[in-house]
Amino acid sequence: MLRESACGTLTERCPKMVHAAVARRWGLRSRAAAAAAERGYGMAVYEHPLHERARLLLRLESVFAQLQQGPADAGCLRNALRAYNELLDFCSRPELRLDLILELERLAQSLAVWSQSPEADEGPLRAWQFRIDQQLKALREYREPFGQLLRHQDIIQLARGRMGVAGGLADCDLPILAFWKYQPPERIAGLLQGWRESLSILQDSTNLILALLRDSCSWSGVEAPEGRYGALLDARHPPSLICLELSDRADYYPKISGGIHRFHIQWLPWLDQGTARAIESTIKFRLGLSAL
């Protein structure tokens, strides 16, 4: 049976209380994370988007994470080619820039409303508003299509035609990649840095929006009898993200589904072989719902 919240919907609360509660949380580290650090282990965080813009941003973030700085060698370049071709797929969406602008404008409007609360901490709110205004200005003034530089890189375009072939990025199939294998690390690093800087406005916009959504989360401790938990949401003010937090030593993971009206979580154990079955015990975890 799906366990529902006993007090109506989880996001159905007084607007003033929401504004004040969120305003007090800016920049605060969760008590659970601090306690976990004292005990010598970390926290695992699982996230699930409740609308398509949030899903797009999480996907973009996951691809940018593959471009973290590391040793500049041919292996690094080969991995980067896959990531940059995925980013080019995102950049080919004509509505991408508009989606970012609309999401930033939505967040700016919400912060303007929160700033009217007498309990709001004006300093952090103004800092967020300034960052959003600056990013909106940068997006509106940026005339070049996203990924324009990458589209004119022969090595990226040649790799793009080989992505669907198993082992298609081998030196024998891509001589230009074999050439780069013999280049000094400094030259490879410079090439990769130029590619990454050409997408900095896209990455900065993604990081800013997700940082604000995560910072606005309202956290509570919950229990999932028989590994299941569900609740209704206020469709008038649906959250953008669901976040789950528990010890990174837990040997199970969540399967999350939902939309603007309700969500459902089922915890499943990790098995080396076979299909995972639902956990029958009670799972305790922390649940976060973004207020934006």
Tab-separated table of C-alpha atoms in Angstrom:
chain	number	residue	atom	x	y	z
A	1	MET	CA	0.000	0.000	0.000
A	2	LEU	CA	1.167	3.503	-0.771
A	3	ARG	CA	1.768	5.530	2.341
A	4	GLU	CA	0.264	9.018	2.028
A	5	SER	CA	0.988	12.080	4.098
A	6	ALA	CA	-1.528	12.303	6.930
A	7	CYS	CA	-1.781	16.099	6.906
A	8	GLY	CA	-2.899	16.856	3.395
A	9	THR	CA	-0.317	17.530	0.762
A	10	LEU	CA	3.341	17.950	1.661
A	11	THR	CA	3.605	21.317	-0.063
A	12	GLU	CA	0.287	22.707	1.123
A	13	ARG	CA	1.386	25.255	3.724
A	14	CYS	CA	1.166	28.952	4.547
A	15	PRO	CA	3.111	31.003	1.951
A	16	LYS	CA	4.561	33.217	4.669
A	17	MET	CA	5.876	30.155	6.512
A	18	VAL	CA	7.453	28.828	3.315
A	19	HIS	CA	9.153	32.138	2.554
A	20	ALA	CA	10.498	32.495	6.079
A	21	ALA	CA	11.630	28.893	6.388
A	22	VAL	CA	13.487	28.959	3.100
A	23	ALA	CA	14.988	32.366	3.792
A	24	ARG	CA	16.482	31.063	7.052
A	25	ARG	CA	18.097	28.088	5.335
A	26	TRP	CA	20.393	29.804	2.824
A	27	GLY	CA	23.889	28.364	3.073
A	28	LEU	CA	23.216	26.155	6.109
A	29	ARG	CA	24.710	22.666	6.147
A	30	SER	CA	22.223	19.931	7.034
A	31	ARG	CA	22.478	18.603	10.571
A	32	ALA	CA	22.305	15.052	9.277
A	33	ALA	CA	25.312	15.595	7.016
A	34	ALA	CA	27.274	17.168	9.878
A	35	ALA	CA	26.429	14.263	12.185
A	36	ALA	CA	27.414	11.756	9.529
A	37	ALA	CA	30.763	13.476	9.046
A	38	GLU	CA	31.412	13.232	12.788
A	39	ARG	CA	30.704	9.482	12.640
A	40	GLY	CA	33.171	9.029	9.806
A	41	TYR	CA	30.909	8.359	6.839
A	42	GLY	CA	29.151	10.414	4.198
A	43	MET	CA	25.654	10.912	2.907
A	44	ALA	CA	24.247	9.597	-0.345
A	45	VAL	CA	21.837	11.977	-2.099
A	46	TYR	CA	19.349	10.855	-4.754
A	47	GLU	CA	17.423	13.400	-6.816
A	48	HIS	CA	14.349	13.169	-9.012
A	49	PRO	CA	12.978	15.991	-11.206
A	50	LEU	CA	9.267	16.766	-11.229
A	51	HIS	CA	9.193	18.756	-14.476
A	52	GLU	CA	11.067	18.562	-17.764
A	53	ARG	CA	13.220	21.662	-17.273
A	54	ALA	CA	14.624	20.235	-14.054
A	55	ARG	CA	15.268	16.916	-15.812
A	56	LEU	CA	17.095	18.728	-18.625
A	57	LEU	CA	19.294	20.577	-16.147
A	58	LEU	CA	20.193	17.404	-14.243
A	59	ARG	CA	21.135	15.712	-17.500
A	60	LEU	CA	23.307	18.657	-18.521
A	61	GLU	CA	25.004	18.639	-15.133
A	62	SER	CA	25.768	14.926	-15.408
A	63	VAL	CA	27.494	15.430	-18.771
A	64	PHE	CA	29.485	18.448	-17.577
A	65	ALA	CA	30.603	16.349	-14.582
A	66	GLN	CA	32.349	14.011	-17.043
A	67	LEU	CA	34.600	16.924	-18.013
A	68	GLN	CA	36.196	17.357	-14.602
A	69	GLN	CA	39.838	18.299	-14.839
A	70	GLY	CA	42.245	15.369	-14.855
A	71	PRO	CA	45.470	14.279	-16.543
A	72	ALA	CA	45.552	15.755	-20.049
A	73	ASP	CA	46.334	12.769	-22.253
A	74	ALA	CA	44.848	10.910	-25.212
A	75	GLY	CA	42.584	8.873	-22.926
A	76	CYS	CA	41.168	12.066	-21.412
A	77	LEU	CA	40.600	13.477	-24.900
A	78	ARG	CA	38.850	10.294	-26.051
A	79	ASN	CA	36.436	10.441	-23.084
A	80	ALA	CA	35.874	14.165	-23.652
A	81	LEU	CA	34.861	13.542	-27.267
A	82	ARG	CA	31.908	11.457	-26.100
A	83	ALA	CA	30.824	14.078	-23.576
A	84	TYR	CA	31.128	17.004	-26.010
A	85	ASN	CA	29.113	15.174	-28.640
A	86	GLU	CA	26.371	14.690	-26.037
A	87	LEU	CA	26.535	18.393	-25.223
A	88	LEU	CA	26.216	19.189	-28.917
A	89	ASP	CA	22.969	17.216	-28.909
A	90	PHE	CA	21.691	19.486	-26.132
A	91	CYS	CA	22.924	22.585	-27.971
A	92	SER	CA	21.022	21.570	-31.098
A	93	ARG	CA	17.729	22.143	-29.254
A	94	PRO	CA	16.454	25.537	-30.473
A	95	GLU	CA	14.508	26.130	-27.249
A	96	LEU	CA	17.464	25.568	-24.886
A	97	ARG	CA	18.370	29.241	-24.420
A	98	LEU	CA	14.706	30.196	-23.937
A	99	ASP	CA	14.218	27.416	-21.365
A	100	LEU	CA	17.147	28.730	-19.325
A	101	ILE	CA	15.893	32.317	-19.510
A	102	LEU	CA	12.344	31.356	-18.523
A	103	GLU	CA	13.559	29.263	-15.598
A	104	LEU	CA	15.796	32.053	-14.311
A	105	GLU	CA	12.935	34.551	-14.662
A	106	ARG	CA	10.651	32.200	-12.715
A	107	LEU	CA	13.193	31.942	-9.908
A	108	ALA	CA	13.679	35.710	-9.865
A	109	GLN	CA	9.928	36.235	-9.482
A	110	SER	CA	9.782	33.748	-6.595
A	111	LEU	CA	12.660	35.442	-4.797
A	112	ALA	CA	10.955	38.816	-5.252
A	113	VAL	CA	7.885	37.426	-3.484
A	114	TRP	CA	9.968	35.888	-0.690
A	115	SER	CA	11.763	39.187	-0.115
A	116	GLN	CA	8.438	40.670	1.036
A	117	SER	CA	8.350	38.350	4.056
A	118	PRO	CA	9.243	40.182	7.309
A	119	GLU	CA	11.272	37.135	8.383
A	120	ALA	CA	13.323	36.963	5.182
A	121	ASP	CA	17.082	37.356	5.448
A	122	GLU	CA	17.608	40.114	2.903
A	123	GLY	CA	21.355	39.630	2.515
A	124	PRO	CA	21.360	36.079	1.059
A	125	LEU	CA	18.210	36.754	-0.962
A	126	ARG	CA	19.725	39.825	-2.569
A	127	ALA	CA	22.883	37.865	-3.348
A	128	TRP	CA	20.822	35.239	-5.193
A	129	GLN	CA	18.835	37.934	-6.994
A	130	PHE	CA	22.056	39.618	-8.129
A	131	ARG	CA	23.473	36.337	-9.460
A	132	ILE	CA	20.254	35.597	-11.345
A	133	ASP	CA	20.117	39.104	-12.825
A	134	GLN	CA	23.734	38.837	-13.982
A	135	GLN	CA	23.168	35.435	-15.568
A	136	LEU	CA	20.012	36.626	-17.317
A	137	LYS	CA	21.916	39.600	-18.714
A	138	ALA	CA	24.698	37.319	-19.966
A	139	LEU	CA	22.225	34.948	-21.643
A	140	ARG	CA	20.339	37.764	-23.362
A	141	GLU	CA	23.536	39.358	-24.647
A	142	TYR	CA	25.060	36.077	-25.843
A	143	ARG	CA	24.205	36.025	-29.551
A	144	GLU	CA	26.225	33.017	-30.697
A	145	PRO	CA	24.436	29.641	-30.810
A	146	PHE	CA	25.451	27.278	-28.024
A	147	GLY	CA	28.182	24.892	-29.200
A	148	GLN	CA	29.199	26.967	-32.219
A	149	LEU	CA	32.932	26.405	-31.646
A	150	LEU	CA	32.471	22.647	-31.192
A	151	ARG	CA	30.600	22.338	-34.486
A	152	HIS	CA	33.701	23.549	-36.328
A	153	GLN	CA	36.130	21.123	-34.666
A	154	ASP	CA	37.022	18.369	-37.141
A	155	ILE	CA	38.006	15.914	-34.429
A	156	ILE	CA	34.612	16.250	-32.722
A	157	GLN	CA	32.679	15.881	-35.968
A	158	LEU	CA	34.740	12.869	-37.083
A	159	ALA	CA	34.255	11.229	-33.683
A	160	ARG	CA	30.517	11.939	-33.902
A	161	GLY	CA	30.282	9.707	-36.965
A	162	ARG	CA	31.993	6.863	-35.103
A	163	MET	CA	30.082	7.031	-31.805
A	164	GLY	CA	27.575	4.349	-32.756
A	165	VAL	CA	30.279	1.794	-33.634
A	166	ALA	CA	31.738	-0.411	-30.904
A	167	GLY	CA	35.374	0.639	-30.557
A	168	GLY	CA	34.799	3.305	-33.193
A	169	LEU	CA	37.247	5.708	-31.539
A	170	ALA	CA	40.190	3.381	-32.055
A	171	ASP	CA	43.328	4.942	-33.541
A	172	CYS	CA	42.958	2.899	-36.739
A	173	ASP	CA	39.503	4.390	-37.378
A	174	LEU	CA	40.315	7.921	-36.215
A	175	PRO	CA	43.877	8.872	-37.244
A	176	ILE	CA	43.415	12.427	-35.974
A	177	LEU	CA	42.971	11.009	-32.469
A	178	ALA	CA	46.147	8.957	-32.932
A	179	PHE	CA	47.905	12.226	-33.820
A	180	TRP	CA	46.816	13.815	-30.530
A	181	LYS	CA	48.149	10.805	-28.616
A	182	TYR	CA	51.658	12.044	-29.358
A	183	GLN	CA	51.061	15.682	-28.455
A	184	PRO	CA	52.368	17.167	-25.187
A	185	PRO	CA	49.871	17.296	-22.282
A	186	GLU	CA	49.958	21.090	-22.296
A	187	ARG	CA	48.651	21.206	-25.864
A	188	ILE	CA	45.869	18.711	-25.100
A	189	ALA	CA	44.931	20.664	-21.961
A	190	GLY	CA	44.737	23.896	-23.966
A	191	LEU	CA	42.468	22.266	-26.549
A	192	LEU	CA	40.097	20.917	-23.894
A	193	GLN	CA	40.081	24.203	-21.974
A	194	GLY	CA	39.025	26.099	-25.089
A	195	TRP	CA	36.172	23.700	-25.714
A	196	ARG	CA	34.968	23.951	-22.140
A	197	GLU	CA	35.180	27.742	-22.013
A	198	SER	CA	33.038	27.943	-25.156
A	199	LEU	CA	30.193	26.370	-23.137
A	200	SER	CA	30.822	28.259	-19.892
A	201	ILE	CA	27.605	30.290	-20.140
A	202	LEU	CA	25.574	27.088	-20.513
A	203	GLN	CA	27.349	25.406	-17.600
A	204	ASP	CA	27.116	28.497	-15.373
A	205	SER	CA	23.370	28.815	-16.032
A	206	THR	CA	22.836	25.129	-15.272
A	207	ASN	CA	24.859	25.260	-12.065
A	208	LEU	CA	23.144	28.429	-10.820
A	209	ILE	CA	19.601	27.132	-11.296
A	210	LEU	CA	20.310	23.739	-9.711
A	211	ALA	CA	22.165	25.339	-6.793
A	212	LEU	CA	19.152	27.525	-6.002
A	213	LEU	CA	16.683	24.653	-6.324
A	214	ARG	CA	18.744	22.507	-3.961
A	215	ASP	CA	19.270	25.341	-1.505
A	216	SER	CA	15.520	25.886	-1.292
A	217	CYS	CA	14.782	22.314	-0.170
A	218	SER	CA	12.715	21.777	2.957
A	219	TRP	CA	14.005	18.662	4.754
A	220	SER	CA	12.239	16.243	7.085
A	221	GLY	CA	12.909	12.793	8.492
A	222	VAL	CA	10.509	10.129	7.187
A	223	GLU	CA	10.011	6.361	7.359
A	224	ALA	CA	9.113	3.974	4.558
A	225	PRO	CA	7.328	0.855	5.908
A	226	GLU	CA	8.110	-2.160	3.737
A	227	GLY	CA	10.435	0.072	1.747
A	228	ARG	CA	7.631	2.212	0.276
A	229	TYR	CA	6.720	5.855	0.726
A	230	GLY	CA	4.395	8.183	-1.170
A	231	ALA	CA	2.675	11.507	-0.735
A	232	LEU	CA	0.458	14.019	-2.479
A	233	LEU	CA	1.784	17.368	-3.668
A	234	ASP	CA	0.142	20.759	-4.019
A	235	ALA	CA	-0.258	21.101	-7.796
A	236	ARG	CA	-0.548	24.894	-7.398
A	237	HIS	CA	3.028	25.103	-6.066
A	238	PRO	CA	4.762	21.869	-7.070
A	239	PRO	CA	8.425	21.392	-6.190
A	240	SER	CA	10.964	21.056	-8.971
A	241	LEU	CA	13.113	18.478	-7.195
A	242	ILE	CA	12.712	15.603	-4.776
A	243	CYS	CA	15.899	14.868	-2.836
A	244	LEU	CA	16.552	11.822	-0.641
A	245	GLU	CA	19.429	11.634	1.814
A	246	LEU	CA	20.759	8.659	3.762
A	247	SER	CA	24.034	7.042	4.773
A	248	ASP	CA	26.293	6.127	1.871
A	249	ARG	CA	26.820	2.791	3.642
A	250	ALA	CA	23.227	1.743	2.967
A	251	ASP	CA	23.090	-1.239	0.600
A	252	TYR	CA	19.880	-0.186	-1.133
A	253	TYR	CA	18.726	2.505	-3.532
A	254	PRO	CA	15.426	4.291	-4.365
A	255	LYS	CA	13.210	3.948	-7.404
A	256	ILE	CA	11.384	7.284	-7.646
A	257	SER	CA	8.417	8.203	-9.791
A	258	GLY	CA	6.044	11.138	-9.726
A	259	GLY	CA	4.736	14.355	-11.186
A	260	ILE	CA	3.192	17.607	-10.007
A	261	HIS	CA	0.365	15.830	-8.129
A	262	ARG	CA	2.072	13.023	-6.207
A	263	PHE	CA	5.240	10.951	-5.954
A	264	HIS	CA	6.176	7.427	-4.921
A	265	ILE	CA	9.447	5.975	-3.604
A	266	GLN	CA	10.318	2.280	-3.499
A	267	TRP	CA	13.593	1.174	-1.913
A	268	LEU	CA	15.337	-1.757	-3.571
A	269	PRO	CA	18.358	-3.761	-2.372
A	270	TRP	CA	21.494	-4.074	-4.452
A	271	LEU	CA	21.964	-7.640	-5.713
A	272	ASP	CA	24.974	-9.002	-7.577
A	273	GLN	CA	22.670	-11.314	-9.527
A	274	GLY	CA	18.971	-11.561	-10.236
A	275	THR	CA	16.166	-9.030	-10.108
A	276	ALA	CA	15.929	-6.849	-6.994
A	277	ARG	CA	12.820	-7.329	-4.868
A	278	ALA	CA	11.186	-4.711	-2.700
A	279	ILE	CA	12.593	-4.320	0.804
A	280	GLU	CA	10.224	-5.565	3.513
A	281	SER	CA	11.713	-3.632	6.434
A	282	THR	CA	11.192	0.006	7.408
A	283	ILE	CA	13.664	2.431	5.830
A	284	LYS	CA	14.462	5.734	7.516
A	285	PHE	CA	15.749	8.588	5.385
A	286	ARG	CA	15.595	12.353	4.956
A	287	LEU	CA	13.230	13.796	2.353
A	288	GLY	CA	13.802	17.187	0.747
A	289	LEU	CA	11.307	19.047	-1.463
A	290	SER	CA	12.451	22.174	-3.248
A	291	ALA	CA	10.339	25.247	-2.512
A	292	LEU	CA	10.884	26.537	-6.043
